[in-house]
Amino acid sequence: MADRRLAPLSALSTLGRRPRPATARTVVVAPAEPAREERPSPVVDNAVYSTGRRVATPDSPAESHEWLAEDPDRLVWLGLYRPEPAELGELAEQYDLPELAVEDAIKAHQRPKFERYGSTLFVVLKAARYLDAAEEVEFGELHLFLGRNFAITVRHSESPDLSRVRRRLESEPDLLEKGSEAVLYAILDAVVDGYAPVVAGLATDIDEIETEVFRGDPGVSRRIYELSQEVLEFQRAARPLTGILAAITAGFDKYGVDEELRSYLRDVADHVVQVNERVEGFRQQLRDILTVNATLVAQRQNEEIRELTEASIAQGEEVKKISAWAAILFAPTLVGTVYGMNFQDMPELSWHLGYPFALVLMLGVSLTLYAVFKRRDWI
């Protein structure tokens, strides 16, 4: 938990100022601009509560701030969805929000954290939900500004659905009466409860991957990598909650947190521990699966190499047999070719034993070569 000094709002205050009206000397007639499409209001819900019950739904943040001016014991809960910097700048002036925190809320893409700026708390949470159709995890970012009598939530994604949180608290006015700390608890509880379907979905994906690994699916390595990245991103969202809840717990006595809220927040902390343990188990399991997959791939490659080697050896044996028989048949062919030239000066042509001698010579050479090749296992 960090306690920072309030920074001046000079950089943000200009975002909400109106331009000065032009004097008679400086009036310039500008060409008419085409009508722009009006942007929908970033205010999702704007409510004023008294003793845990909604007493008003103002039309603008400025009007809700006026309700606080009339009775500081009321609670304003303002929900925003992707506001513009100028809109956040106006809220920063009205509720004296810390400039550094407002800049973080404008830029988004922040890590989960808990910071205290004087009497204002700034909390960043990462929500997660499992998409069954795509079999992947979608992450959302939520920023909370919490003061004694106001709670401002800034969402940059569809999740989490804070309307359910608001309905829950409005159905429990005794809890909502405890102020902005009750809003913080309910949102933390909703975010952590939203992790349960993600854990179940990741567990199912890991079981499917194990089946694919032993089935020899060629695309399983890429799926293991993608799932490992999802688990790592999920861990980055869930692990910091341990420190956030520890920081909140450490301030129970100093800031006089209600005893009932203390027990509720301890329960949320227990759920966070369970989620982190499961996620760490997923990482270890995926590492083991990746090792097993690499081993199986190596075994399959070795089997293919062995089969290729055996095929090559078998081909070599066939080549040896063919070569041996070719050599055996070549010897009589050579003798027959020599004596078939029919030259008159060949001494064996007039010899009456020349023909039997040629046959015996061809047979002898062939038998000799056969014996040699047989001894060397070529035949």
mmCIF file of C-alpha atoms in Angstrom:
data_model
loop_
_atom_site.group_PDB
_atom_site.id
_atom_site.type_symbol
_atom_site.label_atom_id
_atom_site.label_comp_id
_atom_site.label_asym_id
_atom_site.label_seq_id
_atom_site.Cartn_x
_atom_site.Cartn_y
_atom_site.Cartn_z
ATOM 1 C CA MET A 1 0.000 0.000 0.000
ATOM 2 C CA ALA A 2 1.422 3.326 -1.031
ATOM 3 C CA ASP A 3 0.532 6.672 0.534
ATOM 4 C CA ARG A 4 1.326 9.447 -1.930
ATOM 5 C CA ARG A 5 1.013 13.213 -1.624
ATOM 6 C CA LEU A 6 -1.737 14.847 -3.629
ATOM 7 C CA ALA A 7 -0.431 16.249 -6.871
ATOM 8 C CA PRO A 8 -1.781 19.509 -8.366
ATOM 9 C CA LEU A 9 -4.435 19.104 -11.024
ATOM 10 C CA SER A 10 -2.974 21.705 -13.365
ATOM 11 C CA ALA A 11 -2.512 19.179 -16.156
ATOM 12 C CA LEU A 12 -6.064 17.870 -15.873
ATOM 13 C CA SER A 13 -7.942 20.989 -14.843
ATOM 14 C CA THR A 14 -7.668 22.468 -18.317
ATOM 15 C CA LEU A 15 -9.504 19.480 -19.733
ATOM 16 C CA GLY A 16 -12.799 20.531 -18.171
ATOM 17 C CA ARG A 17 -12.591 24.321 -18.719
ATOM 18 C CA ARG A 18 -14.829 26.117 -21.152
ATOM 19 C CA PRO A 19 -13.345 28.508 -23.741
ATOM 20 C CA ARG A 20 -13.762 32.218 -23.125
ATOM 21 C CA PRO A 21 -16.421 33.998 -25.156
ATOM 22 C CA ALA A 22 -14.894 36.031 -27.965
ATOM 23 C CA THR A 23 -15.013 39.850 -27.798
ATOM 24 C CA ALA A 24 -16.429 42.032 -30.553
ATOM 25 C CA ARG A 25 -12.959 42.678 -31.976
ATOM 26 C CA THR A 26 -11.989 39.050 -32.177
ATOM 27 C CA VAL A 27 -15.212 37.623 -33.549
ATOM 28 C CA VAL A 28 -14.355 35.564 -36.589
ATOM 29 C CA VAL A 29 -17.033 33.956 -38.684
ATOM 30 C CA ALA A 30 -15.919 30.386 -39.205
ATOM 31 C CA PRO A 31 -17.364 28.050 -41.777
ATOM 32 C CA ALA A 32 -20.030 25.746 -40.474
ATOM 33 C CA GLU A 33 -18.696 22.344 -39.495
ATOM 34 C CA PRO A 34 -20.532 19.184 -40.414
ATOM 35 C CA ALA A 35 -22.633 17.749 -37.642
ATOM 36 C CA ARG A 36 -20.716 15.193 -35.579
ATOM 37 C CA GLU A 37 -22.163 11.991 -34.319
ATOM 38 C CA GLU A 38 -22.829 12.361 -30.628
ATOM 39 C CA ARG A 39 -20.797 10.040 -28.451
ATOM 40 C CA PRO A 40 -22.850 8.010 -25.973
ATOM 41 C CA SER A 41 -22.478 9.080 -22.372
ATOM 42 C CA PRO A 42 -19.779 7.195 -20.455
ATOM 43 C CA VAL A 43 -21.981 7.242 -17.337
ATOM 44 C CA VAL A 44 -23.438 3.762 -16.930
ATOM 45 C CA ASP A 45 -25.144 4.467 -13.617
ATOM 46 C CA ASN A 46 -25.203 7.424 -11.250
ATOM 47 C CA ALA A 47 -26.804 6.942 -7.865
ATOM 48 C CA VAL A 48 -26.979 8.718 -4.539
ATOM 49 C CA TYR A 49 -27.502 6.566 -1.437
ATOM 50 C CA SER A 50 -28.545 7.456 2.065
ATOM 51 C CA THR A 51 -28.448 4.867 4.849
ATOM 52 C CA GLY A 52 -27.857 2.189 2.217
ATOM 53 C CA ARG A 53 -30.864 3.067 0.022
ATOM 54 C CA ARG A 54 -30.960 4.850 -3.316
ATOM 55 C CA VAL A 55 -32.508 8.260 -2.898
ATOM 56 C CA ALA A 56 -31.703 9.806 -6.265
ATOM 57 C CA THR A 57 -30.462 9.050 -9.767
ATOM 58 C CA PRO A 58 -28.970 12.337 -10.960
ATOM 59 C CA ASP A 59 -28.676 13.116 -14.655
ATOM 60 C CA SER A 60 -25.026 14.190 -14.438
ATOM 61 C CA PRO A 61 -21.977 13.775 -12.182
ATOM 62 C CA ALA A 62 -22.169 17.459 -11.310
ATOM 63 C CA GLU A 63 -25.706 17.050 -10.013
ATOM 64 C CA SER A 64 -24.717 14.050 -7.896
ATOM 65 C CA HIS A 65 -21.921 16.136 -6.396
ATOM 66 C CA GLU A 66 -24.516 18.725 -5.402
ATOM 67 C CA TRP A 67 -26.354 16.038 -3.441
ATOM 68 C CA LEU A 68 -23.164 15.461 -1.446
ATOM 69 C CA ALA A 69 -22.856 19.181 -0.784
ATOM 70 C CA GLU A 70 -26.310 19.105 0.806
ATOM 71 C CA ASP A 71 -25.541 16.074 2.998
ATOM 72 C CA PRO A 72 -21.917 14.789 3.226
ATOM 73 C CA ASP A 73 -23.138 11.585 4.885
ATOM 74 C CA ARG A 74 -24.637 10.398 1.611
ATOM 75 C CA LEU A 75 -22.793 8.085 -0.757
ATOM 76 C CA VAL A 76 -22.409 8.705 -4.489
ATOM 77 C CA TRP A 77 -21.638 5.692 -6.650
ATOM 78 C CA LEU A 78 -20.729 6.723 -10.164
ATOM 79 C CA GLY A 79 -20.053 4.059 -12.798
ATOM 80 C CA LEU A 80 -18.177 5.037 -15.971
ATOM 81 C CA TYR A 81 -17.351 3.075 -19.117
ATOM 82 C CA ARG A 82 -14.354 4.247 -21.174
ATOM 83 C CA PRO A 83 -14.627 7.964 -20.343
ATOM 84 C CA GLU A 84 -12.736 10.629 -22.255
ATOM 85 C CA PRO A 85 -9.810 12.408 -20.552
ATOM 86 C CA ALA A 86 -11.823 15.633 -20.335
ATOM 87 C CA GLU A 87 -14.661 13.841 -18.567
ATOM 88 C CA LEU A 88 -12.288 12.319 -16.028
ATOM 89 C CA GLY A 89 -10.658 15.721 -15.622
ATOM 90 C CA GLU A 90 -13.972 17.237 -14.574
ATOM 91 C CA LEU A 91 -14.523 14.491 -12.014
ATOM 92 C CA ALA A 92 -10.980 14.987 -10.730
ATOM 93 C CA GLU A 93 -11.784 18.629 -9.985
ATOM 94 C CA GLN A 94 -15.160 17.885 -8.412
ATOM 95 C CA TYR A 95 -13.972 15.070 -6.134
ATOM 96 C CA ASP A 96 -10.365 16.219 -5.686
ATOM 97 C CA LEU A 97 -8.980 13.025 -7.207
ATOM 98 C CA PRO A 98 -5.183 12.554 -7.266
ATOM 99 C CA GLU A 99 -3.675 13.464 -10.609
ATOM 100 C CA LEU A 100 -1.357 10.451 -10.819
ATOM 101 C CA ALA A 101 -4.246 8.055 -10.287
ATOM 102 C CA VAL A 102 -6.381 9.851 -12.868
ATOM 103 C CA GLU A 103 -3.568 9.585 -15.402
ATOM 104 C CA ASP A 104 -3.382 5.837 -14.743
ATOM 105 C CA ALA A 105 -7.141 5.538 -15.241
ATOM 106 C CA ILE A 106 -6.920 7.420 -18.540
ATOM 107 C CA LYS A 107 -4.037 5.364 -19.933
ATOM 108 C CA ALA A 108 -5.348 2.030 -18.589
ATOM 109 C CA HIS A 109 -3.220 -1.114 -19.085
ATOM 110 C CA GLN A 110 -2.124 -0.915 -15.453
ATOM 111 C CA ARG A 111 -1.105 -3.755 -13.183
ATOM 112 C CA PRO A 112 -3.428 -4.596 -10.269
ATOM 113 C CA LYS A 113 -2.522 -2.363 -7.352
ATOM 114 C CA PHE A 114 -3.786 -0.598 -4.237
ATOM 115 C CA GLU A 115 -2.671 2.938 -3.386
ATOM 116 C CA ARG A 116 -3.769 5.459 -0.794
ATOM 117 C CA TYR A 117 -3.653 9.182 -1.590
ATOM 118 C CA GLY A 118 -4.584 10.873 1.633
ATOM 119 C CA SER A 119 -8.253 10.008 2.222
ATOM 120 C CA THR A 120 -8.737 8.648 -1.321
ATOM 121 C CA LEU A 121 -8.094 5.053 -2.293
ATOM 122 C CA PHE A 122 -7.135 4.072 -5.820
ATOM 123 C CA VAL A 123 -7.494 0.407 -6.757
ATOM 124 C CA VAL A 124 -6.793 -1.314 -10.080
ATOM 125 C CA LEU A 125 -8.261 -4.779 -10.631
ATOM 126 C CA LYS A 126 -8.042 -7.270 -13.474
ATOM 127 C CA ALA A 127 -11.240 -9.178 -14.134
ATOM 128 C CA ALA A 128 -11.282 -12.370 -16.180
ATOM 129 C CA ARG A 129 -13.938 -14.454 -17.881
ATOM 130 C CA TYR A 130 -13.765 -17.699 -19.825
ATOM 131 C CA LEU A 131 -15.161 -17.695 -23.373
ATOM 132 C CA ASP A 132 -16.508 -21.174 -24.070
ATOM 133 C CA ALA A 133 -16.871 -20.693 -27.836
ATOM 134 C CA ALA A 134 -13.267 -19.556 -28.350
ATOM 135 C CA GLU A 135 -11.892 -21.621 -25.445
ATOM 136 C CA GLU A 136 -9.808 -18.699 -24.236
ATOM 137 C CA VAL A 137 -9.664 -16.237 -21.361
ATOM 138 C CA GLU A 138 -10.679 -12.590 -21.789
ATOM 139 C CA PHE A 139 -9.315 -10.022 -19.359
ATOM 140 C CA GLY A 140 -10.814 -6.693 -18.348
ATOM 141 C CA GLU A 141 -9.463 -3.736 -16.403
ATOM 142 C CA LEU A 142 -11.263 -1.836 -13.655
ATOM 143 C CA HIS A 143 -10.210 1.321 -11.798
ATOM 144 C CA LEU A 144 -11.777 2.405 -8.504
ATOM 145 C CA PHE A 145 -11.607 5.788 -6.773
ATOM 146 C CA LEU A 146 -12.947 5.500 -3.230
ATOM 147 C CA GLY A 147 -13.461 8.334 -0.786
ATOM 148 C CA ARG A 148 -15.382 8.740 2.425
ATOM 149 C CA ASN A 149 -18.648 9.450 0.599
ATOM 150 C CA PHE A 150 -18.056 8.501 -3.028
ATOM 151 C CA ALA A 151 -17.137 5.513 -5.171
ATOM 152 C CA ILE A 152 -16.159 6.054 -8.812
ATOM 153 C CA THR A 153 -15.624 2.982 -10.991
ATOM 154 C CA VAL A 154 -13.983 3.236 -14.412
ATOM 155 C CA ARG A 155 -14.226 0.233 -16.723
ATOM 156 C CA HIS A 156 -12.236 -0.211 -19.921
ATOM 157 C CA SER A 157 -13.814 -3.521 -20.965
ATOM 158 C CA GLU A 158 -17.113 -5.377 -20.856
ATOM 159 C CA SER A 159 -16.134 -7.329 -17.771
ATOM 160 C CA PRO A 160 -16.730 -7.220 -14.912
ATOM 161 C CA ASP A 161 -20.477 -6.616 -14.926
ATOM 162 C CA LEU A 162 -20.842 -4.139 -12.091
ATOM 163 C CA SER A 163 -24.616 -3.903 -12.495
ATOM 164 C CA ARG A 164 -24.897 -7.232 -10.693
ATOM 165 C CA VAL A 165 -22.699 -5.900 -7.882
ATOM 166 C CA ARG A 166 -24.851 -2.801 -7.587
ATOM 167 C CA ARG A 167 -28.072 -4.844 -7.487
ATOM 168 C CA ARG A 168 -26.591 -7.074 -4.803
ATOM 169 C CA LEU A 169 -25.625 -4.152 -2.583
ATOM 170 C CA GLU A 170 -28.935 -2.372 -3.139
ATOM 171 C CA SER A 171 -30.664 -5.552 -1.968
ATOM 172 C CA GLU A 172 -28.546 -5.411 1.232
ATOM 173 C CA PRO A 173 -28.882 -1.810 2.475
ATOM 174 C CA ASP A 174 -27.320 -2.700 5.813
ATOM 175 C CA LEU A 175 -24.120 -3.620 3.973
ATOM 176 C CA LEU A 176 -24.235 -0.676 1.578
ATOM 177 C CA GLU A 177 -24.740 1.668 4.530
ATOM 178 C CA LYS A 178 -21.140 0.959 5.540
ATOM 179 C CA GLY A 179 -20.027 3.238 2.699
ATOM 180 C CA SER A 180 -17.450 3.020 -0.062
ATOM 181 C CA GLU A 181 -15.594 0.229 1.734
ATOM 182 C CA ALA A 182 -18.647 -1.977 1.171
ATOM 183 C CA VAL A 183 -18.486 -1.133 -2.539
ATOM 184 C CA LEU A 184 -14.815 -2.110 -2.589
ATOM 185 C CA TYR A 185 -15.572 -5.419 -0.870
ATOM 186 C CA ALA A 186 -18.468 -6.259 -3.202
ATOM 187 C CA ILE A 187 -16.397 -5.518 -6.325
ATOM 188 C CA LEU A 188 -13.437 -7.522 -5.035
ATOM 189 C CA ASP A 189 -15.761 -10.395 -4.224
ATOM 190 C CA ALA A 190 -17.335 -10.261 -7.711
ATOM 191 C CA VAL A 191 -13.944 -10.173 -9.435
ATOM 192 C CA VAL A 192 -12.626 -13.117 -7.423
ATOM 193 C CA ASP A 193 -15.863 -15.095 -7.891
ATOM 194 C CA GLY A 194 -15.481 -14.486 -11.626
ATOM 195 C CA TYR A 195 -12.159 -16.331 -11.478
ATOM 196 C CA ALA A 196 -13.889 -19.631 -10.602
ATOM 197 C CA PRO A 197 -15.300 -20.286 -14.135
ATOM 198 C CA VAL A 198 -11.908 -19.356 -15.570
ATOM 199 C CA VAL A 199 -10.179 -21.906 -13.336
ATOM 200 C CA ALA A 200 -12.713 -24.560 -14.371
ATOM 201 C CA GLY A 201 -12.296 -23.713 -18.061
ATOM 202 C CA LEU A 202 -8.504 -23.844 -17.883
ATOM 203 C CA ALA A 203 -8.662 -27.179 -16.059
ATOM 204 C CA THR A 204 -10.848 -28.589 -18.853
ATOM 205 C CA ASP A 205 -8.468 -27.263 -21.522
ATOM 206 C CA ILE A 206 -5.502 -28.856 -19.778
ATOM 207 C CA ASP A 207 -7.309 -32.221 -19.620
ATOM 208 C CA GLU A 208 -8.041 -31.993 -23.344
ATOM 209 C CA ILE A 209 -4.417 -31.143 -24.072
ATOM 210 C CA GLU A 210 -3.227 -34.203 -22.157
ATOM 211 C CA THR A 211 -5.437 -36.364 -24.385
ATOM 212 C CA GLU A 212 -4.121 -34.651 -27.526
ATOM 213 C CA VAL A 213 -0.526 -35.142 -26.409
ATOM 214 C CA PHE A 214 -0.851 -38.925 -26.105
ATOM 215 C CA ARG A 215 -2.923 -39.044 -29.275
ATOM 216 C CA GLY A 216 -0.053 -37.475 -31.197
ATOM 217 C CA ASP A 217 -1.875 -34.357 -32.404
ATOM 218 C CA PRO A 218 0.681 -32.325 -34.426
ATOM 219 C CA GLY A 219 -0.789 -28.969 -33.320
ATOM 220 C CA VAL A 220 -0.691 -29.672 -29.596
ATOM 221 C CA SER A 221 2.638 -27.893 -29.030
ATOM 222 C CA ARG A 222 1.188 -24.585 -30.201
ATOM 223 C CA ARG A 223 -1.913 -25.097 -28.027
ATOM 224 C CA ILE A 224 0.284 -25.801 -24.982
ATOM 225 C CA TYR A 225 2.163 -22.541 -25.588
ATOM 226 C CA GLU A 226 -1.030 -20.505 -26.022
ATOM 227 C CA LEU A 227 -2.584 -22.008 -22.894
ATOM 228 C CA SER A 228 0.619 -21.356 -20.929
ATOM 229 C CA GLN A 229 0.405 -17.681 -21.924
ATOM 230 C CA GLU A 230 -3.225 -17.524 -20.768
ATOM 231 C CA VAL A 231 -2.332 -19.096 -17.437
ATOM 232 C CA LEU A 232 0.572 -16.659 -17.016
ATOM 233 C CA GLU A 233 -1.680 -13.689 -17.779
ATOM 234 C CA PHE A 234 -4.278 -15.023 -15.363
ATOM 235 C CA GLN A 235 -1.613 -15.349 -12.692
ATOM 236 C CA ARG A 236 -0.594 -11.730 -13.270
ATOM 237 C CA ALA A 237 -4.202 -10.721 -12.666
ATOM 238 C CA ALA A 238 -4.820 -12.864 -9.570
ATOM 239 C CA ARG A 239 -1.500 -12.896 -7.709
ATOM 240 C CA PRO A 240 -1.367 -9.139 -6.891
ATOM 241 C CA LEU A 241 -4.737 -9.445 -5.137
ATOM 242 C CA THR A 242 -2.931 -11.182 -2.281
ATOM 243 C CA GLY A 243 -0.879 -8.049 -1.656
ATOM 244 C CA ILE A 244 -3.887 -5.770 -2.180
ATOM 245 C CA LEU A 245 -5.966 -7.619 0.397
ATOM 246 C CA ALA A 246 -3.009 -7.773 2.770
ATOM 247 C CA ALA A 247 -2.652 -3.982 2.524
ATOM 248 C CA ILE A 248 -6.355 -3.505 3.166
ATOM 249 C CA THR A 249 -6.232 -5.909 6.108
ATOM 250 C CA ALA A 250 -3.251 -4.076 7.592
ATOM 251 C CA GLY A 251 -5.302 -0.877 7.741
ATOM 252 C CA PHE A 252 -8.313 -2.389 9.497
ATOM 253 C CA ASP A 253 -7.501 -0.916 12.907
ATOM 254 C CA LYS A 254 -5.979 2.334 11.694
ATOM 255 C CA TYR A 255 -8.957 3.287 9.531
ATOM 256 C CA GLY A 256 -11.637 1.682 11.676
ATOM 257 C CA VAL A 257 -12.991 -0.815 9.178
ATOM 258 C CA ASP A 258 -16.292 -2.392 10.230
ATOM 259 C CA GLU A 259 -15.893 -5.831 11.802
ATOM 260 C CA GLU A 260 -18.388 -7.429 9.423
ATOM 261 C CA LEU A 261 -16.481 -6.063 6.437
ATOM 262 C CA ARG A 262 -13.270 -7.404 7.927
ATOM 263 C CA SER A 263 -14.653 -10.947 7.951
ATOM 264 C CA TYR A 264 -15.974 -10.561 4.416
ATOM 265 C CA LEU A 265 -12.612 -9.335 3.139
ATOM 266 C CA ARG A 266 -10.810 -12.198 4.895
ATOM 267 C CA ASP A 267 -13.121 -14.600 3.078
ATOM 268 C CA VAL A 268 -12.219 -12.971 -0.244
ATOM 269 C CA ALA A 269 -8.530 -13.291 0.664
ATOM 270 C CA ASP A 270 -8.998 -17.023 1.303
ATOM 271 C CA HIS A 271 -10.580 -17.433 -2.141
ATOM 272 C CA VAL A 272 -7.695 -15.552 -3.734
ATOM 273 C CA VAL A 273 -5.215 -17.932 -2.078
ATOM 274 C CA GLN A 274 -7.114 -20.907 -3.475
ATOM 275 C CA VAL A 275 -7.169 -19.411 -6.960
ATOM 276 C CA ASN A 276 -3.443 -18.669 -6.878
ATOM 277 C CA GLU A 277 -2.689 -22.206 -5.735
ATOM 278 C CA ARG A 278 -4.730 -23.631 -8.607
ATOM 279 C CA VAL A 279 -3.065 -21.332 -11.131
ATOM 280 C CA GLU A 280 0.408 -22.257 -9.888
ATOM 281 C CA GLY A 281 -0.613 -25.905 -10.212
ATOM 282 C CA PHE A 282 -1.697 -25.237 -13.795
ATOM 283 C CA ARG A 283 1.716 -23.768 -14.621
ATOM 284 C CA GLN A 284 3.510 -26.782 -13.181
ATOM 285 C CA GLN A 285 1.132 -29.146 -14.967
ATOM 286 C CA LEU A 286 1.667 -27.412 -18.295
ATOM 287 C CA ARG A 287 5.445 -27.577 -17.836
ATOM 288 C CA ASP A 288 5.148 -31.318 -17.214
ATOM 289 C CA ILE A 289 2.883 -31.739 -20.241
ATOM 290 C CA LEU A 290 5.343 -29.823 -22.393
ATOM 291 C CA THR A 291 8.166 -32.096 -21.191
ATOM 292 C CA VAL A 292 6.124 -35.229 -21.886
ATOM 293 C CA ASN A 293 5.154 -33.914 -25.313
ATOM 294 C CA ALA A 294 8.798 -33.211 -26.172
ATOM 295 C CA THR A 295 9.710 -36.742 -25.048
ATOM 296 C CA LEU A 296 6.941 -38.305 -27.134
ATOM 297 C CA VAL A 297 7.915 -36.241 -30.169
ATOM 298 C CA ALA A 298 11.528 -37.357 -29.774
ATOM 299 C CA GLN A 299 10.406 -40.995 -29.451
ATOM 300 C CA ARG A 300 8.298 -40.703 -32.598
ATOM 301 C CA GLN A 301 11.217 -39.142 -34.443
ATOM 302 C CA ASN A 302 13.536 -41.918 -33.252
ATOM 303 C CA GLU A 303 10.993 -44.509 -34.395
ATOM 304 C CA GLU A 304 10.784 -42.885 -37.804
ATOM 305 C CA ILE A 305 14.564 -42.780 -38.063
ATOM 306 C CA ARG A 306 14.763 -46.443 -37.044
ATOM 307 C CA GLU A 307 12.196 -47.397 -39.663
ATOM 308 C CA LEU A 308 14.064 -45.417 -42.309
ATOM 309 C CA THR A 309 17.326 -47.070 -41.267
ATOM 310 C CA GLU A 310 15.777 -50.533 -41.456
ATOM 311 C CA ALA A 311 14.350 -49.736 -44.877
ATOM 312 C CA SER A 312 17.736 -48.494 -46.017
ATOM 313 C CA ILE A 313 19.432 -51.660 -44.725
ATOM 314 C CA ALA A 314 16.851 -53.823 -46.470
ATOM 315 C CA GLN A 315 17.430 -51.940 -49.712
ATOM 316 C CA GLY A 316 21.168 -52.442 -49.295
ATOM 317 C CA GLU A 317 20.674 -56.202 -48.913
ATOM 318 C CA GLU A 318 18.627 -56.309 -52.088
ATOM 319 C CA VAL A 319 21.270 -54.298 -53.932
ATOM 320 C CA LYS A 320 23.962 -56.733 -52.769
ATOM 321 C CA LYS A 321 21.970 -59.721 -54.029
ATOM 322 C CA ILE A 322 21.336 -58.100 -57.380
ATOM 323 C CA SER A 323 24.998 -57.127 -57.696
ATOM 324 C CA ALA A 324 26.143 -60.656 -56.811
ATOM 325 C CA TRP A 325 23.904 -62.336 -59.388
ATOM 326 C CA ALA A 326 24.890 -59.742 -61.948
ATOM 327 C CA ALA A 327 28.579 -60.566 -61.360
ATOM 328 C CA ILE A 328 27.894 -64.336 -61.589
ATOM 329 C CA LEU A 329 26.051 -63.946 -64.882
ATOM 330 C CA PHE A 330 28.645 -61.535 -66.228
ATOM 331 C CA ALA A 331 31.454 -64.159 -66.183
ATOM 332 C CA PRO A 332 29.908 -66.623 -68.699
ATOM 333 C CA THR A 333 28.686 -63.687 -70.743
ATOM 334 C CA LEU A 334 32.266 -62.421 -71.016
ATOM 335 C CA VAL A 335 33.607 -65.830 -72.069
ATOM 336 C CA GLY A 336 30.810 -66.324 -74.559
ATOM 337 C CA THR A 337 31.380 -62.864 -75.964
ATOM 338 C CA VAL A 338 35.097 -63.506 -76.512
ATOM 339 C CA TYR A 339 34.561 -66.830 -78.284
ATOM 340 C CA GLY A 340 31.671 -65.447 -80.270
ATOM 341 C CA MET A 341 33.820 -63.009 -82.199
ATOM 342 C CA ASN A 342 34.692 -65.705 -84.829
ATOM 343 C CA PHE A 343 38.174 -64.425 -85.716
ATOM 344 C CA GLN A 344 40.131 -66.887 -87.941
ATOM 345 C CA ASP A 345 43.317 -66.496 -85.988
ATOM 346 C CA MET A 346 41.809 -67.574 -82.659
ATOM 347 C CA PRO A 347 43.615 -70.818 -81.714
ATOM 348 C CA GLU A 348 40.650 -72.391 -79.985
ATOM 349 C CA LEU A 349 38.351 -72.260 -82.999
ATOM 350 C CA SER A 350 39.891 -75.344 -84.646
ATOM 351 C CA TRP A 351 40.293 -77.251 -81.354
ATOM 352 C CA HIS A 352 37.781 -80.077 -81.074
ATOM 353 C CA LEU A 353 37.631 -79.699 -77.227
ATOM 354 C CA GLY A 354 37.147 -75.897 -77.371
ATOM 355 C CA TYR A 355 33.406 -75.955 -76.925
ATOM 356 C CA PRO A 356 33.348 -78.211 -73.835
ATOM 357 C CA PHE A 357 36.276 -76.261 -72.424
ATOM 358 C CA ALA A 358 34.370 -72.960 -72.796
ATOM 359 C CA LEU A 359 31.323 -74.422 -71.077
ATOM 360 C CA VAL A 360 33.400 -75.793 -68.217
ATOM 361 C CA LEU A 361 35.207 -72.443 -67.890
ATOM 362 C CA MET A 362 31.958 -70.490 -67.725
ATOM 363 C CA LEU A 363 30.484 -72.898 -65.192
ATOM 364 C CA GLY A 364 33.619 -72.891 -63.053
ATOM 365 C CA VAL A 365 33.846 -69.115 -62.921
ATOM 366 C CA SER A 366 30.165 -68.829 -62.041
ATOM 367 C CA LEU A 367 30.403 -71.428 -59.264
ATOM 368 C CA THR A 368 33.490 -69.738 -57.852
ATOM 369 C CA LEU A 369 31.774 -66.353 -57.732
ATOM 370 C CA TYR A 370 28.678 -67.939 -56.190
ATOM 371 C CA ALA A 371 30.763 -69.491 -53.438
ATOM 372 C CA VAL A 372 32.526 -66.207 -52.713
ATOM 373 C CA PHE A 373 29.277 -64.212 -52.511
ATOM 374 C CA LYS A 374 27.598 -66.912 -50.461
ATOM 375 C CA ARG A 375 30.399 -66.864 -47.895
ATOM 376 C CA ARG A 376 29.999 -63.070 -47.572
ATOM 377 C CA ASP A 377 26.213 -63.335 -47.197
ATOM 378 C CA TRP A 378 25.552 -61.454 -50.378
ATOM 379 C CA ILE A 379 23.293 -64.238 -51.579
#
